[in-house]
PDB file of C-alpha atoms in Angstrom:
ATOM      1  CA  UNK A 240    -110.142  78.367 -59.698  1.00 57.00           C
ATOM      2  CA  UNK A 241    -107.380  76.227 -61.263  1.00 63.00           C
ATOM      3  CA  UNK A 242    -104.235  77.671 -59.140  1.00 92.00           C
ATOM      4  CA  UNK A 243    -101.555  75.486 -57.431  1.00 97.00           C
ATOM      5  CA  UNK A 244     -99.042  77.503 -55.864  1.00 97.00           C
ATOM      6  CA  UNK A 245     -95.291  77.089 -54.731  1.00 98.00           C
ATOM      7  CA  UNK A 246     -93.167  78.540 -52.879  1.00 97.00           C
ATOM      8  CA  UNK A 247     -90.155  79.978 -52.742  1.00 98.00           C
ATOM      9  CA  UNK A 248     -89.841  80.839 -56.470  1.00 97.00           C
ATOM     10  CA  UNK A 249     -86.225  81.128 -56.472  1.00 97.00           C
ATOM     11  CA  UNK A 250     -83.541  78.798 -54.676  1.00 97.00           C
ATOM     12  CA  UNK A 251     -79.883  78.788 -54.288  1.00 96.00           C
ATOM     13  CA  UNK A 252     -78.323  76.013 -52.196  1.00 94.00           C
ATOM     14  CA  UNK A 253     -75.146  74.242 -51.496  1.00 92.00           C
ATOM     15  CA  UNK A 254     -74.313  70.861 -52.027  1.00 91.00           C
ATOM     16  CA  UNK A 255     -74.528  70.583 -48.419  1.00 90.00           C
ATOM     17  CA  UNK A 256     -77.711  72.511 -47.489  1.00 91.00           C
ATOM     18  CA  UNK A 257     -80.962  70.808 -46.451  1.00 95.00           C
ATOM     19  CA  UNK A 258     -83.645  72.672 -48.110  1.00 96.00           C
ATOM     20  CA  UNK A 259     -87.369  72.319 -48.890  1.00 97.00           C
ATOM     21  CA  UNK A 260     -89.937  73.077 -51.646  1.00 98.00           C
ATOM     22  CA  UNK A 261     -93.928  73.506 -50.797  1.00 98.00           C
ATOM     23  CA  UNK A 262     -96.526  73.385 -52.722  1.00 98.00           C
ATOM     24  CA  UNK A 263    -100.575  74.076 -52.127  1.00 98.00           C
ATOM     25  CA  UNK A 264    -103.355  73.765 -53.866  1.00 96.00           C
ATOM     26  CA  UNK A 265    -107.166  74.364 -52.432  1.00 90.00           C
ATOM     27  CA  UNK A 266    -109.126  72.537 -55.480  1.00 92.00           C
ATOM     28  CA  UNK A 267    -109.727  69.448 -53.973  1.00 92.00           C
ATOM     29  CA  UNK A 268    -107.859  67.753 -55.959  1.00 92.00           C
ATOM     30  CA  UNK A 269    -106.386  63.800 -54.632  1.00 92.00           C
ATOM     31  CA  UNK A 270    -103.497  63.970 -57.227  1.00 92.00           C
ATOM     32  CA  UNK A 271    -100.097  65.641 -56.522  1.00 94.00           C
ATOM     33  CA  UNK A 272     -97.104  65.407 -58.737  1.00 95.00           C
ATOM     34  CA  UNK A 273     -93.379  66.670 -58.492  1.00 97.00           C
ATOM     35  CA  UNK A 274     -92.021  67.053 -62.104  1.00 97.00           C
ATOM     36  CA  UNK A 275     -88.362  68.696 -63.048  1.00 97.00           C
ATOM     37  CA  UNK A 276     -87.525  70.324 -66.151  1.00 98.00           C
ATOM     38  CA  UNK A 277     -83.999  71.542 -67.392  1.00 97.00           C
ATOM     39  CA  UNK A 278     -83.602  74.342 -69.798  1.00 94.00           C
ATOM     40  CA  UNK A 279     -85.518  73.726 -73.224  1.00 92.00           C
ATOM     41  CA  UNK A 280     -86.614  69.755 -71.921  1.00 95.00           C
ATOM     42  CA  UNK A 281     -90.426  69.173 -71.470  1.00 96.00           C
ATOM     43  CA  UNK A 282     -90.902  68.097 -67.638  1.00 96.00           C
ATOM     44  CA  UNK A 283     -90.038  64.719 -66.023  1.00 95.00           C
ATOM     45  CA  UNK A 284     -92.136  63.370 -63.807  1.00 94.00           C
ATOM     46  CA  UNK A 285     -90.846  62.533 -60.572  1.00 96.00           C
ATOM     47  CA  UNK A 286     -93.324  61.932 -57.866  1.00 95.00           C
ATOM     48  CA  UNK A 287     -96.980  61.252 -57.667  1.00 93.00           C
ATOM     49  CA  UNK A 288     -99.314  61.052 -54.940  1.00 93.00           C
ATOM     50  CA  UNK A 289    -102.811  59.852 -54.634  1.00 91.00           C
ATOM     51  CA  UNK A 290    -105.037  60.561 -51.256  1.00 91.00           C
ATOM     52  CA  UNK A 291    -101.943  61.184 -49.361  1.00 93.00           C
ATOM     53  CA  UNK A 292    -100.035  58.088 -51.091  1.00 93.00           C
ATOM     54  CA  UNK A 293     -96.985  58.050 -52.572  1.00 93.00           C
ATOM     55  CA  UNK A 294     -98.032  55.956 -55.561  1.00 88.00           C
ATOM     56  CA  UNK A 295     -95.381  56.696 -58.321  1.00 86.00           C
ATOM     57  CA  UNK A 296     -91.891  57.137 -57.657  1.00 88.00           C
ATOM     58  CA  UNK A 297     -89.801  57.326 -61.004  1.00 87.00           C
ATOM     59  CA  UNK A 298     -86.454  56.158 -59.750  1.00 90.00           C
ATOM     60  CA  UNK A 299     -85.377  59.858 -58.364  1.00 95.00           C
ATOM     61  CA  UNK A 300     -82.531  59.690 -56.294  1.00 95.00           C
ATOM     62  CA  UNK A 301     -82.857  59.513 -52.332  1.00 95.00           C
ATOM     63  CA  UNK A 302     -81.739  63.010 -52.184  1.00 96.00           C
ATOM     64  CA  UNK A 303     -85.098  64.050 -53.138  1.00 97.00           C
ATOM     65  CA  UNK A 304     -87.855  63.257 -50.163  1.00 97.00           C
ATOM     66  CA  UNK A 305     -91.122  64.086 -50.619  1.00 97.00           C
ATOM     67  CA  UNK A 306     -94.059  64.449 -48.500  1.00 97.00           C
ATOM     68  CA  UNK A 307     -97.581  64.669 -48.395  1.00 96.00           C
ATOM     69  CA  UNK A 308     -98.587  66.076 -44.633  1.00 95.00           C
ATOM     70  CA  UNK A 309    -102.107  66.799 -45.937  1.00 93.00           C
ATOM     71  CA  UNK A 310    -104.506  66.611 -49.140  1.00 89.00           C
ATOM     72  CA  UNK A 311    -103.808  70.535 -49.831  1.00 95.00           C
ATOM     73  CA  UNK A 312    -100.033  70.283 -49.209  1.00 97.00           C
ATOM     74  CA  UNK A 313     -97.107  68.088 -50.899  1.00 98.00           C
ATOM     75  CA  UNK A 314     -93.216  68.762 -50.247  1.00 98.00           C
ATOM     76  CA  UNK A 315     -90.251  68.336 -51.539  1.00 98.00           C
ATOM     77  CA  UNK A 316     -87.366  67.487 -48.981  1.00 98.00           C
ATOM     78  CA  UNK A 317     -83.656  68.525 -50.739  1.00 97.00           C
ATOM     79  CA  UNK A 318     -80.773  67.274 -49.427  1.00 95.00           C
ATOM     80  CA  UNK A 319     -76.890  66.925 -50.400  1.00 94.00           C
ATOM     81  CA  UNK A 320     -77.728  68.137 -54.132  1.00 95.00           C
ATOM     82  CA  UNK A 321     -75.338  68.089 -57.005  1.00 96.00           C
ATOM     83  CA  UNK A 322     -74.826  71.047 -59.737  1.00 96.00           C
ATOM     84  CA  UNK A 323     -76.714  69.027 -62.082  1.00 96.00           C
ATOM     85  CA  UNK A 324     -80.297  69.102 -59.982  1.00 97.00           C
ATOM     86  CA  UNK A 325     -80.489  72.700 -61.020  1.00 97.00           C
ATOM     87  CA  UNK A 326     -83.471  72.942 -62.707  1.00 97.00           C
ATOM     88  CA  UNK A 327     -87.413  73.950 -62.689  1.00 98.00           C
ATOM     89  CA  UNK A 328     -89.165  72.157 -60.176  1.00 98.00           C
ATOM     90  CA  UNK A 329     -93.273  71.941 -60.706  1.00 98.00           C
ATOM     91  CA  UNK A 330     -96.238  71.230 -58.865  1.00 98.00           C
ATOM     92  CA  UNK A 331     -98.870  69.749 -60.439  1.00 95.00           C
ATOM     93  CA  UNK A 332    -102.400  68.507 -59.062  1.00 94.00           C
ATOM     94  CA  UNK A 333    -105.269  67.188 -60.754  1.00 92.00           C
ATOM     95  CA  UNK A 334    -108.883  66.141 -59.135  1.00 89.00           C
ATOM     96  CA  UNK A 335    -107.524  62.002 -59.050  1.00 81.00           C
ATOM     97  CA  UNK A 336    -105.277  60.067 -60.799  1.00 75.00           C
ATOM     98  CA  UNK A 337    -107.200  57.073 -61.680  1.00 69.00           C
ATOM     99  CA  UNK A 338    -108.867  57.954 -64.927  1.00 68.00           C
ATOM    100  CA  UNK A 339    -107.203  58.754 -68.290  1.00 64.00           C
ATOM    101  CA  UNK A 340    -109.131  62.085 -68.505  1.00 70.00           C
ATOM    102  CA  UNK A 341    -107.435  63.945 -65.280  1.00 81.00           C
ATOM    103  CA  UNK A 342    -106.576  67.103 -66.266  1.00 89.00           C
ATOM    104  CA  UNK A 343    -103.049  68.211 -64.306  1.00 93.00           C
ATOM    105  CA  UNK A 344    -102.612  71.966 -63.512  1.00 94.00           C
ATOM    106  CA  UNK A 345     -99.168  72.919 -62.950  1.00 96.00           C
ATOM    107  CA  UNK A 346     -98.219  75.855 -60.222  1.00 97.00           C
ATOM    108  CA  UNK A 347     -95.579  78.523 -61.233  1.00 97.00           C
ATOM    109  CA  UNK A 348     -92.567  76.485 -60.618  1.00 98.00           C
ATOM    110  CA  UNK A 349     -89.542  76.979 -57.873  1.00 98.00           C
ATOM    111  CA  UNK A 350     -86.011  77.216 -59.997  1.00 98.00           C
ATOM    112  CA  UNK A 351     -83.562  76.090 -58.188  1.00 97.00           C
ATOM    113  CA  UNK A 352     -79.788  76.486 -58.755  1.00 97.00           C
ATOM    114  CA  UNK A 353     -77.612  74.257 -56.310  1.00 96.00           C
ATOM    115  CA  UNK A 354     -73.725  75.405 -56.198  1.00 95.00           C
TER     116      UNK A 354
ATOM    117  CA  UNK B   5     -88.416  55.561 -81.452  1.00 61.00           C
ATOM    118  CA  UNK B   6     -89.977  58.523 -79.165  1.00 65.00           C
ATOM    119  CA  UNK B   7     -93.235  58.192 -77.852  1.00 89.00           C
ATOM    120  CA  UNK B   8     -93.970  61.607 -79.008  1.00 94.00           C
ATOM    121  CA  UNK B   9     -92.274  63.140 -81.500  1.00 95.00           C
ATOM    122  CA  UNK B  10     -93.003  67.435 -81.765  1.00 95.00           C
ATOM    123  CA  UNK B  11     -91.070  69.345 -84.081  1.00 88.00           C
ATOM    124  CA  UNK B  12     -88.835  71.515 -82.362  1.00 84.00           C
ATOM    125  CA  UNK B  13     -89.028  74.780 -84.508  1.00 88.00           C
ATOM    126  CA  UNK B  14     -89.257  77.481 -84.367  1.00 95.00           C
ATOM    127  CA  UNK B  15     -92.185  77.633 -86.418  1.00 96.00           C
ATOM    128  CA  UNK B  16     -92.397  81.114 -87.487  1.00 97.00           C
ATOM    129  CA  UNK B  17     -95.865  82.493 -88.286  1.00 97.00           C
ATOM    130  CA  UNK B  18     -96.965  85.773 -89.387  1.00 98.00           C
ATOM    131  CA  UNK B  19     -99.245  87.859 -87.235  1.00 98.00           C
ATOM    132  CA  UNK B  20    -102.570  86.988 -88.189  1.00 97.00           C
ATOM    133  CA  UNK B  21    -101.876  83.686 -89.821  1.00 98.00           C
ATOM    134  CA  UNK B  22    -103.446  80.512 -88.626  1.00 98.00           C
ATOM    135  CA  UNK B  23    -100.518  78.381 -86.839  1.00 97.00           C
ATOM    136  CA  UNK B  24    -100.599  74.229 -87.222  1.00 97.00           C
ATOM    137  CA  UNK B  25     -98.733  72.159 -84.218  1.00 97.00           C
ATOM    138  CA  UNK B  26     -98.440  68.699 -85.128  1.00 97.00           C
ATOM    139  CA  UNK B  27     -98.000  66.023 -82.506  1.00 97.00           C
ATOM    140  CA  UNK B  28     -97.580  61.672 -83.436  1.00 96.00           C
ATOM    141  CA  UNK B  29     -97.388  58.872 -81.056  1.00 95.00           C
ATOM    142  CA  UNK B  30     -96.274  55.439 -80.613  1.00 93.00           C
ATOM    143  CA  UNK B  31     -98.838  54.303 -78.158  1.00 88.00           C
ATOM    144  CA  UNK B  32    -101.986  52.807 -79.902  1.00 87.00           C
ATOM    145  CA  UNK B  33    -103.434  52.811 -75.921  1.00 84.00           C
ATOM    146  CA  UNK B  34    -103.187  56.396 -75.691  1.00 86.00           C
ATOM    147  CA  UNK B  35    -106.061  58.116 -74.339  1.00 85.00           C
ATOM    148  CA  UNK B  36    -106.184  61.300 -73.830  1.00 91.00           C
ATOM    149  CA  UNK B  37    -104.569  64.533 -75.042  1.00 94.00           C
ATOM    150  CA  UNK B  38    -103.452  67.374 -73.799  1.00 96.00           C
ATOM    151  CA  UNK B  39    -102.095  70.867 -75.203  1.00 97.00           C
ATOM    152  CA  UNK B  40     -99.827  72.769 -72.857  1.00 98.00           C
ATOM    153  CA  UNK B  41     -98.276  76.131 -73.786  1.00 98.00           C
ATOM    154  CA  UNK B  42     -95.156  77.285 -72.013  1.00 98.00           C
ATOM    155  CA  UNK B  43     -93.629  81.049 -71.852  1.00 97.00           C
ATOM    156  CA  UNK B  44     -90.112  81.139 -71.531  1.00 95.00           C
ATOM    157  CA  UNK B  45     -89.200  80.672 -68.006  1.00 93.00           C
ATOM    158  CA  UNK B  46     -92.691  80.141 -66.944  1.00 95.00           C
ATOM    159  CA  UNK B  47     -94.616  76.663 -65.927  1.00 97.00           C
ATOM    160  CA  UNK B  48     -96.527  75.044 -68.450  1.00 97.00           C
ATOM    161  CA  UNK B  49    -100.000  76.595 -68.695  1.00 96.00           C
ATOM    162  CA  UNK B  50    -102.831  74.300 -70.009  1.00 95.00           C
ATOM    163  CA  UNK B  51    -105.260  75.364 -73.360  1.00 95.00           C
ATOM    164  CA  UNK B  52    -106.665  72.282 -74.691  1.00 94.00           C
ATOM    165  CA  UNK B  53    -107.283  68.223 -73.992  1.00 94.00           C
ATOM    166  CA  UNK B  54    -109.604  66.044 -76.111  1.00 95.00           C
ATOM    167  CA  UNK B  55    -110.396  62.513 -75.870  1.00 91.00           C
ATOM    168  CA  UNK B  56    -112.439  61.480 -79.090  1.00 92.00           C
ATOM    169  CA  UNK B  57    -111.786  61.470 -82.931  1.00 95.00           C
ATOM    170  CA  UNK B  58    -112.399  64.616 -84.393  1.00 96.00           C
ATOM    171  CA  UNK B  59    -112.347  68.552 -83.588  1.00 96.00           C
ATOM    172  CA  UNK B  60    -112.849  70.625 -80.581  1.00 96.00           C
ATOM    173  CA  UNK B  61    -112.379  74.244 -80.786  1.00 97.00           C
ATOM    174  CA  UNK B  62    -112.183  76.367 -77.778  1.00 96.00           C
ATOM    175  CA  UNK B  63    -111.626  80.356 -78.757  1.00 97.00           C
ATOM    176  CA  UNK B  64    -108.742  80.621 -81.202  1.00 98.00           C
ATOM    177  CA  UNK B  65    -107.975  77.547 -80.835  1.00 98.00           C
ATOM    178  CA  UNK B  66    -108.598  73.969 -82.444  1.00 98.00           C
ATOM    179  CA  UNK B  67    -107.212  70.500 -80.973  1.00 97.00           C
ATOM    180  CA  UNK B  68    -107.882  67.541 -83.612  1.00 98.00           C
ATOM    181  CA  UNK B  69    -107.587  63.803 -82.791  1.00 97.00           C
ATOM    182  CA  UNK B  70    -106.963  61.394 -85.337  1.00 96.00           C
ATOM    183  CA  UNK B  71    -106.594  57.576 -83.338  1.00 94.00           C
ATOM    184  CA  UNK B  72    -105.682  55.981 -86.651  1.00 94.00           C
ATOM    185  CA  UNK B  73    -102.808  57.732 -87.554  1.00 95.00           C
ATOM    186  CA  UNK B  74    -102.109  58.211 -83.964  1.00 95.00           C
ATOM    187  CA  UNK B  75    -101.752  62.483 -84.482  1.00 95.00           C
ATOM    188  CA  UNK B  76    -103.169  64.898 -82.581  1.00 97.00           C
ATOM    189  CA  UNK B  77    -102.752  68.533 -83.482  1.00 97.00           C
ATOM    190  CA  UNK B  78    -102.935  72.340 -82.502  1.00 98.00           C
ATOM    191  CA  UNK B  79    -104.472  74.765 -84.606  1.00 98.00           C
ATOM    192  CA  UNK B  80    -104.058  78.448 -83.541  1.00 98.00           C
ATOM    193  CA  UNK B  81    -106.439  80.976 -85.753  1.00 98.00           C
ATOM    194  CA  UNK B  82    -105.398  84.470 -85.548  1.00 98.00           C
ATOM    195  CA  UNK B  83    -102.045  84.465 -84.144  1.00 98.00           C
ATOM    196  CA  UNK B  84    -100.507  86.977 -82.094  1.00 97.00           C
ATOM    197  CA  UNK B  85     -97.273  87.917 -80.963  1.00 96.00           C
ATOM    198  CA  UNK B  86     -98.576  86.655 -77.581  1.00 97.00           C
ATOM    199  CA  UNK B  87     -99.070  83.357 -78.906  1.00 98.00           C
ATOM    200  CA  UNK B  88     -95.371  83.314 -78.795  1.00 98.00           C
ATOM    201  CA  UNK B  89     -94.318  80.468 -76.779  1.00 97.00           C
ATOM    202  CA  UNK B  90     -93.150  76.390 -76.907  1.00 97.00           C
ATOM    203  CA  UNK B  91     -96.249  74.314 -77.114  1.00 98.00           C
ATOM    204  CA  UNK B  92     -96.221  71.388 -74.843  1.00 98.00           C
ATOM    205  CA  UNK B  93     -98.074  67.797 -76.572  1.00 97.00           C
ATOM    206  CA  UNK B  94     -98.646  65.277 -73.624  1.00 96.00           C
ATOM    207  CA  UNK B  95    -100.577  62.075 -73.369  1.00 92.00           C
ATOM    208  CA  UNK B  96    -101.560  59.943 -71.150  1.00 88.00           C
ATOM    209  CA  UNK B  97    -101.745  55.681 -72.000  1.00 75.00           C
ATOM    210  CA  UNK B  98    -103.381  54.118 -69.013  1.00 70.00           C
ATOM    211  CA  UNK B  99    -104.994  55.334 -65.862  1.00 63.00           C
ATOM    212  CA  UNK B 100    -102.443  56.401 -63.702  1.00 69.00           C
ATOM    213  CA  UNK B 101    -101.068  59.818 -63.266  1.00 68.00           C
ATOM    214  CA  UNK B 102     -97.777  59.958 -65.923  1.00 82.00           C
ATOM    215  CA  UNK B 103     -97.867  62.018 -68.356  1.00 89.00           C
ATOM    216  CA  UNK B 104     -96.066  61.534 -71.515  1.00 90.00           C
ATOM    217  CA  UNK B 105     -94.409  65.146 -73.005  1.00 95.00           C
ATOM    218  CA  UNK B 106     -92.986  65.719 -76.303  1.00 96.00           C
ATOM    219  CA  UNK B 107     -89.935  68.238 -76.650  1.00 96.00           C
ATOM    220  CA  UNK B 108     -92.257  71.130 -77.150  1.00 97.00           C
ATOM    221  CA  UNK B 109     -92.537  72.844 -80.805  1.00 97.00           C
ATOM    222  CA  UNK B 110     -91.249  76.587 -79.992  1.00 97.00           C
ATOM    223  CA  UNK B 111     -93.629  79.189 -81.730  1.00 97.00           C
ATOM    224  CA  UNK B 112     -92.932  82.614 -82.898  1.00 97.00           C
ATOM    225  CA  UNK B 113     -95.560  84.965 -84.207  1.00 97.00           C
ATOM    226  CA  UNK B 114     -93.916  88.342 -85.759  1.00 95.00           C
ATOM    227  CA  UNK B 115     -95.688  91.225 -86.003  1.00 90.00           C
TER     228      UNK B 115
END
């Protein structure tokens, strides 16, 4: 079983709401990653996490928090958004990060549209 | 220069027809491969990765690695107007988790 899953799968916010995005996976995989993708762009990576860790942060802005509460579980915290944040947001795991040969499994994606 | 360069497409194939993705990078570390296709409005979905020189075939499908001329490509036999998608190259240079994408090379089968 290779499924990551995310939730909601749609999202409309203001600039001014506090939101957040979940994801899950029961693989038992140590690797979590956040990427966002815009409209007919591959994705960008954004976060990663290893055994809990927040291990690669790609310069996002502050108004994207993540967390890791568990191994299973990674969030993303949205706050004070701008127009241009609309986009695909992904979940991705894979069984570790260390190793050129990790295999990342993306879930079905939230889109969010912030207005 | 981009670290991997796709052709956008569309690459139009007939129904049937064997379709030929082509993927080159700039990294001589890279080391490993991946294939991702993506559905319109969908997450990417993963078919193939190989590591070593040469050909792996899964199904339809073929991934081949050459390291010396630093191209890795996507052979689908068969096509069908499912096949229909942009196909996602990505690599990966060193041991952490990024993932390097090209633009995707859009693919339309017709019947």
């Amino acid at each position: 079983d290779t499924e990551v899953t995310q939730t909601p799968k749609h999202l409309v916010m203001g600039m001014t709401n506090k939101k957040s995005l979940k994801c899950e996976q029961h693989m038992g995989h140590r690797a979590m990653y956040w990427y966002k993708q815009k409209a007919k762009k591959p994705p960008e990576l954004m976060f990663v996490y290893s055994y809990e860790k927040l291990s690669i942060n790609e310069s996002v802005p502050s108004r994207f928090s993540p967390e890791c509460p568990n191994s299973s579980l990674l969030n993303l915290h949205l706050h004070a958004l701008q127009p241009e944040d609309s986009a695909l947001y992904l979940c991705a795991s894979s069984p570790a990060v260390a190793g050129a040969r990790e295999t990342q499994y993306f879930g079905p994606g939230t889109r969010l549209l912030v207005l | 220069q981009k670290e991997v360069e796709q052709n956008s497409g569309p690459l139009s194939v007939p129904e049937g027809a064997i379709a030929s993705l082509n993927c080159t990078y700039s990294d001589r570390g890279s080391q490993s491969f991946f294939w991702y296709r993506q559905y319109s409005g969908k997450s990417p979905e993963l078919i193939m990765f190989i590591y070593s020189n040469g050909d792996k075939e899964d199904g339809r499908f073929t991934a081949q690695l050459n390291k010396a001329s630093q191209y890795v490509s996507l052979l689908i036999r068969d096509s069908q107007p499912s096949d229909s998608a942009t196909y996602l190259c990505a690599l990966k240079t060193d041991s952490w988790g990024k993932l390097q994408f090209g633009a995707g090379t859009q693919v339309v089968v017709t019947p």
